[in-house]
Amino acid sequence: KKIPAYLCPMLKSTLLKATQAGGKVLQQYFNGSFQISSKSSVNDLVTEADKNAETAIFSAIRENFPQHFILSEESGELSTDSNVKWIIDPLDGTVNFAHGIPICCTSIGVEQDGEMVMGAVYNPFMNEFFFAEKGKGATLNDKPIRISAKEDLNKACLVTGFPYTWEDSENNPITIFEHFVKKGQPVRRLGSAAIDLCWVACGRFDGFYEHSLNAWDAAAGFLIVEEAGGKVTDFSGKRYSPYQRTLIATNGLIHQSLVDVVNGKR
Ligand code: IPD
Ligand code: CA
Ligand code: CA
Ligand code: CA
């Protein structure tokens, strides 16, 4: 009988190596000169660093697992016949990166038989490496992390993100933001969904919400938050899956209150 891949130490070492390789490419390009082009809109950017980080990640994975399925932002689905899928954001926070703002990372999640089993997020500029394995907790630079203990949404420090392009009038991010701004509540906008999630996991933020994410933005961070004791759902309150567009991640204690605000019920 096949050993589950998440029990396979090689899967973990490959994930760590691939994530480090991506982060190293980001460091090499940061603040240097690199090509930048636009994708869906003039400010939806992709740089040479995104593409070369992706190449470095692919080769680290393929060295050990040439048959595995890959879903990656800049290359799409590279599918083969495998029950293991690597969900990759080679550079999360491209706009920050292009402006020399060191809030960006490489994010990689590993899914097995439809379930996230491992995730790693590496911000080389702050020397922060987040990692989680299903059932084994979450760590920052090898030390265990926990979500915050804040019970009152009114006293919470939140983070959000805004999409590059507007898809629907539902879940209008301006209306939700306005609600908090009018109350004088701190809502940050870091510009990297993967880092937003990790900062919920380690208790810096009490909650994060965003309404137009892709699988690669949140696959790793989702597991990291859950393994740090937090809760991750879509805007309706159902357990999140990386194939959902909307996401709310919290310490669990303020979750329902945040779901209510996002749905205009508070
Ligand atoms: C983006 C970032 C940003 C979020 C966007 C994402 P990218 O990813 O995570 O914080 O608001 O929705 O697309 O393009 O920098 O990899
Ligand atoms: Ca991203
Ligand atoms: Ca990206
Ligand atoms: Ca992008």
Short mmCIF file of C-alpha atoms and ligand atoms in Angstrom, two decimals:
data_model
loop_
_atom_site.label_atom_id
_atom_site.label_comp_id
_atom_site.label_asym_id
_atom_site.label_seq_id
_atom_site.Cartn_x
_atom_site.Cartn_y
_atom_site.Cartn_z
CA LYS A 1 0.00 0.00 0.00
CA LYS A 2 1.20 3.46 -0.88
CA ILE A 3 2.52 5.59 2.02
CA PRO A 4 0.48 8.82 2.22
CA ALA A 5 2.56 11.53 0.64
CA TYR A 6 2.27 13.82 3.66
CA LEU A 7 4.04 11.25 5.75
CA CYS A 8 6.83 11.18 3.28
CA PRO A 9 9.77 13.26 4.58
CA MET A 10 10.91 13.87 1.04
CA LEU A 11 7.74 15.81 0.34
CA LYS A 12 8.53 18.14 3.21
CA SER A 13 12.18 18.59 2.31
CA THR A 14 11.22 19.27 -1.30
CA LEU A 15 8.64 21.84 -0.23
CA LEU A 16 11.17 23.63 1.98
CA LYS A 17 13.79 23.56 -0.75
CA ALA A 18 11.41 24.80 -3.46
CA THR A 19 10.10 27.64 -1.27
CA GLN A 20 13.62 28.69 -0.35
CA ALA A 21 14.65 28.57 -4.00
CA GLY A 22 11.76 30.90 -4.91
CA GLY A 23 12.63 33.34 -2.14
CA LYS A 24 16.26 33.37 -3.18
CA VAL A 25 15.32 34.48 -6.69
CA LEU A 26 13.22 37.31 -5.23
CA GLN A 27 16.24 38.48 -3.23
CA GLN A 28 18.45 38.43 -6.29
CA TYR A 29 16.15 40.74 -8.25
CA PHE A 30 14.90 42.99 -5.44
CA ASN A 31 15.75 46.67 -5.97
CA GLY A 32 17.71 45.80 -9.08
CA SER A 33 16.58 46.33 -12.64
CA PHE A 34 14.08 43.86 -14.01
CA GLN A 35 11.43 43.69 -16.71
CA ILE A 36 7.87 44.52 -15.68
CA SER A 37 4.71 43.95 -17.73
CA SER A 38 0.97 44.20 -17.16
CA LYS A 39 -1.59 41.39 -17.18
CA SER A 40 -5.36 41.89 -16.63
CA SER A 41 -5.02 45.63 -15.94
CA VAL A 42 -2.31 48.29 -16.02
CA ASN A 43 -1.44 47.70 -12.34
CA ASP A 44 -1.71 43.91 -12.41
CA LEU A 45 2.01 43.33 -12.84
CA VAL A 46 4.31 40.46 -13.58
CA THR A 47 8.08 40.79 -13.40
CA GLU A 48 11.09 38.76 -14.41
CA ALA A 49 11.36 37.76 -10.75
CA ASP A 50 7.88 36.13 -10.76
CA LYS A 51 8.84 34.05 -13.78
CA ASN A 52 12.32 33.09 -12.69
CA ALA A 53 11.20 32.24 -9.16
CA GLU A 54 8.60 29.97 -10.75
CA THR A 55 11.25 28.24 -12.88
CA ALA A 56 13.47 27.68 -9.84
CA ILE A 57 10.52 26.25 -7.86
CA PHE A 58 9.53 23.91 -10.71
CA SER A 59 13.02 22.49 -10.97
CA ALA A 60 13.26 21.89 -7.20
CA ILE A 61 9.95 19.98 -7.31
CA ARG A 62 10.65 18.05 -10.48
CA GLU A 63 14.02 16.88 -9.26
CA ASN A 64 12.18 14.66 -6.75
CA PHE A 65 8.61 14.48 -8.05
CA PRO A 66 8.56 14.84 -11.84
CA GLN A 67 5.11 13.23 -12.02
CA HIS A 68 3.27 15.58 -9.64
CA PHE A 69 0.51 17.96 -10.71
CA ILE A 70 1.41 21.67 -10.64
CA LEU A 71 -0.89 24.70 -10.48
CA SER A 72 1.11 27.91 -10.58
CA GLU A 73 0.11 31.53 -11.15
CA GLU A 74 2.27 32.35 -14.15
CA SER A 75 2.09 28.96 -15.93
CA GLY A 76 -1.39 27.71 -15.02
CA GLU A 77 -2.05 24.00 -14.72
CA LEU A 78 0.71 21.60 -15.64
CA SER A 79 -1.11 18.41 -15.03
CA THR A 80 0.08 14.89 -14.99
CA ASP A 81 -1.45 11.80 -13.53
CA SER A 82 -0.98 12.33 -9.81
CA ASN A 83 -3.01 12.68 -6.61
CA VAL A 84 -0.53 15.30 -5.36
CA LYS A 85 -0.88 18.89 -6.49
CA TRP A 86 1.58 21.72 -5.82
CA ILE A 87 -0.22 25.08 -5.66
CA ILE A 88 2.36 27.78 -6.25
CA ASP A 89 2.55 31.54 -6.01
CA PRO A 90 6.18 32.24 -6.96
CA LEU A 91 5.89 35.88 -5.88
CA ASP A 92 2.93 37.00 -3.80
CA GLY A 93 2.98 40.78 -3.53
CA THR A 94 4.25 41.58 -7.02
CA VAL A 95 3.13 45.21 -6.84
CA ASN A 96 5.07 45.68 -3.59
CA PHE A 97 8.07 43.97 -5.16
CA ALA A 98 7.97 46.18 -8.24
CA HIS A 99 8.00 49.25 -5.98
CA GLY A 100 10.80 48.03 -3.74
CA ILE A 101 8.48 47.34 -0.80
CA PRO A 102 9.83 44.28 1.04
CA ILE A 103 6.43 42.77 1.87
CA CYS A 104 6.38 39.86 -0.53
CA CYS A 105 7.00 36.15 -0.46
CA THR A 106 7.00 32.79 -2.15
CA SER A 107 4.00 30.67 -1.20
CA ILE A 108 3.55 26.95 -1.92
CA GLY A 109 0.79 24.61 -0.76
CA VAL A 110 0.71 20.85 -1.26
CA GLU A 111 -2.63 19.17 -1.78
CA GLN A 112 -3.10 15.42 -1.62
CA ASP A 113 -6.34 13.76 -2.70
CA GLY A 114 -8.08 17.13 -2.55
CA GLU A 115 -6.85 18.04 0.94
CA MET A 116 -4.15 20.56 1.86
CA VAL A 117 -1.44 18.66 3.69
CA MET A 118 1.49 21.09 3.77
CA GLY A 119 2.13 24.76 3.22
CA ALA A 120 5.15 27.06 3.26
CA VAL A 121 5.40 30.85 2.95
CA TYR A 122 8.80 32.54 2.84
CA ASN A 123 9.42 36.28 3.06
CA PRO A 124 13.17 36.50 2.51
CA PHE A 125 13.24 40.24 3.25
CA MET A 126 12.13 39.76 6.84
CA ASN A 127 13.80 36.37 7.10
CA GLU A 128 10.46 34.78 8.00
CA PHE A 129 9.67 31.22 6.99
CA PHE A 130 6.19 29.96 7.88
CA PHE A 131 5.38 26.27 7.61
CA ALA A 132 2.50 23.96 8.48
CA GLU A 133 1.79 20.30 8.12
CA LYS A 134 -1.71 18.86 8.51
CA GLY A 135 -2.24 17.78 12.12
CA LYS A 136 1.22 18.90 13.24
CA GLY A 137 0.80 22.62 13.91
CA ALA A 138 2.33 25.69 12.34
CA THR A 139 5.73 27.28 12.79
CA LEU A 140 7.60 30.51 12.10
CA ASN A 141 11.32 29.88 11.67
CA ASP A 142 10.79 26.48 13.33
CA LYS A 143 9.09 27.89 16.44
CA PRO A 144 5.40 27.01 17.03
CA ILE A 145 2.92 29.83 16.39
CA ARG A 146 -0.64 30.49 17.65
CA ILE A 147 -3.43 32.79 16.63
CA SER A 148 -4.35 35.78 18.86
CA ALA A 149 -6.72 35.65 21.83
CA LYS A 150 -8.74 38.78 20.96
CA GLU A 151 -12.43 38.16 21.60
CA ASP A 152 -13.98 41.44 20.58
CA LEU A 153 -14.11 42.37 16.89
CA ASN A 154 -14.33 46.05 17.90
CA LYS A 155 -10.84 45.83 19.39
CA ALA A 156 -9.39 43.68 16.62
CA CYS A 157 -6.63 44.63 14.21
CA LEU A 158 -7.61 43.47 10.74
CA VAL A 159 -6.04 43.20 7.32
CA THR A 160 -7.62 43.07 3.87
CA GLY A 161 -6.77 43.26 0.20
CA PHE A 162 -8.37 44.72 -2.89
CA PRO A 163 -8.56 42.90 -6.21
CA TYR A 164 -6.86 44.17 -9.39
CA THR A 165 -10.14 44.01 -11.26
CA TRP A 166 -13.70 44.27 -10.12
CA GLU A 167 -15.75 41.15 -10.76
CA ASP A 168 -19.07 41.72 -9.08
CA SER A 169 -21.04 44.26 -7.11
CA GLU A 170 -21.69 41.75 -4.32
CA ASN A 171 -19.26 41.84 -1.39
CA ASN A 172 -18.22 45.33 -2.34
CA PRO A 173 -14.84 45.79 -0.62
CA ILE A 174 -15.34 49.55 -0.33
CA THR A 175 -18.55 49.13 1.69
CA ILE A 176 -16.88 46.72 4.10
CA PHE A 177 -13.81 48.95 4.39
CA GLU A 178 -16.03 51.99 4.96
CA HIS A 179 -17.75 50.23 7.87
CA PHE A 180 -14.43 49.80 9.67
CA VAL A 181 -12.94 53.17 8.69
CA LYS A 182 -16.01 55.00 10.05
CA LYS A 183 -15.51 53.24 13.38
CA GLY A 184 -11.84 54.18 13.46
CA GLN A 185 -10.90 50.51 13.47
CA PRO A 186 -7.44 49.52 12.24
CA VAL A 187 -7.62 47.70 8.90
CA ARG A 188 -4.25 47.28 7.18
CA ARG A 189 -3.57 46.52 3.54
CA LEU A 190 -0.20 44.79 3.18
CA GLY A 191 -0.46 43.72 -0.46
CA SER A 192 0.31 40.03 -0.04
CA ALA A 193 -2.52 37.67 0.80
CA ALA A 194 -0.12 34.88 1.78
CA ILE A 195 1.60 37.16 4.30
CA ASP A 196 -1.78 38.46 5.53
CA LEU A 197 -2.74 34.87 6.36
CA CYS A 198 0.58 34.07 8.06
CA TRP A 199 0.29 37.21 10.16
CA VAL A 200 -3.13 36.05 11.33
CA ALA A 201 -1.59 32.65 12.12
CA CYS A 202 1.11 34.17 14.34
CA GLY A 203 -1.30 36.56 16.07
CA ARG A 204 -0.17 39.90 14.62
CA PHE A 205 -3.59 40.30 13.02
CA ASP A 206 -6.83 39.03 14.51
CA GLY A 207 -8.55 38.66 11.16
CA PHE A 208 -8.19 38.90 7.38
CA TYR A 209 -10.82 39.08 4.65
CA GLU A 210 -10.58 39.40 0.89
CA HIS A 211 -13.10 38.79 -1.85
CA SER A 212 -11.28 37.83 -5.04
CA LEU A 213 -8.46 35.42 -4.37
CA ASN A 214 -6.96 32.65 -6.43
CA ALA A 215 -5.92 29.20 -5.20
CA TRP A 216 -2.21 30.10 -5.24
CA ASP A 217 -2.72 33.20 -3.05
CA ALA A 218 -4.15 31.27 -0.13
CA ALA A 219 -3.46 27.52 -0.43
CA ALA A 220 -0.45 27.54 1.92
CA GLY A 221 -1.66 30.31 4.24
CA PHE A 222 -5.03 28.60 4.71
CA LEU A 223 -3.38 25.51 6.24
CA ILE A 224 -0.95 27.65 8.25
CA VAL A 225 -3.86 29.54 9.86
CA GLU A 226 -5.81 26.35 10.60
CA GLU A 227 -2.78 24.63 12.07
CA ALA A 228 -2.08 27.69 14.24
CA GLY A 229 -5.57 27.25 15.74
CA GLY A 230 -7.47 29.68 13.52
CA LYS A 231 -10.56 29.43 11.37
CA VAL A 232 -10.79 29.95 7.59
CA THR A 233 -14.08 30.13 5.70
CA ASP A 234 -15.53 31.75 2.62
CA PHE A 235 -17.72 34.85 3.00
CA SER A 236 -20.77 32.67 3.71
CA GLY A 237 -19.04 31.03 6.68
CA LYS A 238 -18.44 27.62 5.05
CA ARG A 239 -14.98 26.04 5.48
CA TYR A 240 -12.62 27.51 2.92
CA SER A 241 -11.20 25.57 -0.01
CA PRO A 242 -8.47 27.06 -2.23
CA TYR A 243 -10.91 26.99 -5.15
CA GLN A 244 -13.22 29.50 -3.50
CA ARG A 245 -12.81 33.18 -4.35
CA THR A 246 -13.79 34.75 -1.01
CA LEU A 247 -11.93 34.21 2.23
CA ILE A 248 -12.21 35.13 5.91
CA ALA A 249 -9.44 34.00 8.27
CA THR A 250 -9.50 34.77 11.98
CA ASN A 251 -8.51 33.53 15.41
CA GLY A 252 -11.95 31.85 15.51
CA LEU A 253 -13.19 34.04 18.37
CA ILE A 254 -14.15 37.00 16.19
CA HIS A 255 -15.07 34.88 13.18
CA GLN A 256 -18.86 35.09 13.23
CA SER A 257 -18.76 38.84 13.93
CA LEU A 258 -16.49 39.39 10.94
CA VAL A 259 -18.67 37.15 8.74
CA ASP A 260 -21.64 39.32 9.76
CA VAL A 261 -19.89 42.60 8.91
CA VAL A 262 -18.70 41.28 5.56
CA ASN A 263 -22.31 40.32 4.78
CA GLY A 264 -23.65 43.70 5.84
CA LYS A 265 -25.41 42.27 8.92
CA ARG A 266 -23.73 44.58 11.46
C1 IPD B 1 -2.03 39.55 -5.01
C2 IPD B 1 -1.73 39.84 -3.56
C3 IPD B 1 -2.63 40.91 -3.02
C4 IPD B 1 -4.10 40.57 -3.22
C5 IPD B 1 -4.40 40.23 -4.66
C6 IPD B 1 -3.46 39.13 -5.16
P1 IPD B 1 0.07 38.78 -6.53
O1 IPD B 1 -1.19 38.52 -5.50
O2 IPD B 1 -1.87 38.68 -2.78
O3 IPD B 1 -2.43 41.11 -1.65
O4 IPD B 1 -4.87 41.66 -2.80
O5 IPD B 1 -5.73 39.79 -4.72
O6 IPD B 1 -3.72 38.86 -6.51
O7 IPD B 1 -0.53 39.17 -7.84
O8 IPD B 1 0.93 39.82 -5.94
O9 IPD B 1 0.68 37.42 -6.58
CA CA B 2 -0.74 36.18 -5.25
CA CA B 3 2.04 36.10 -7.71
CA CA B 4 -0.10 38.34 -9.84
#
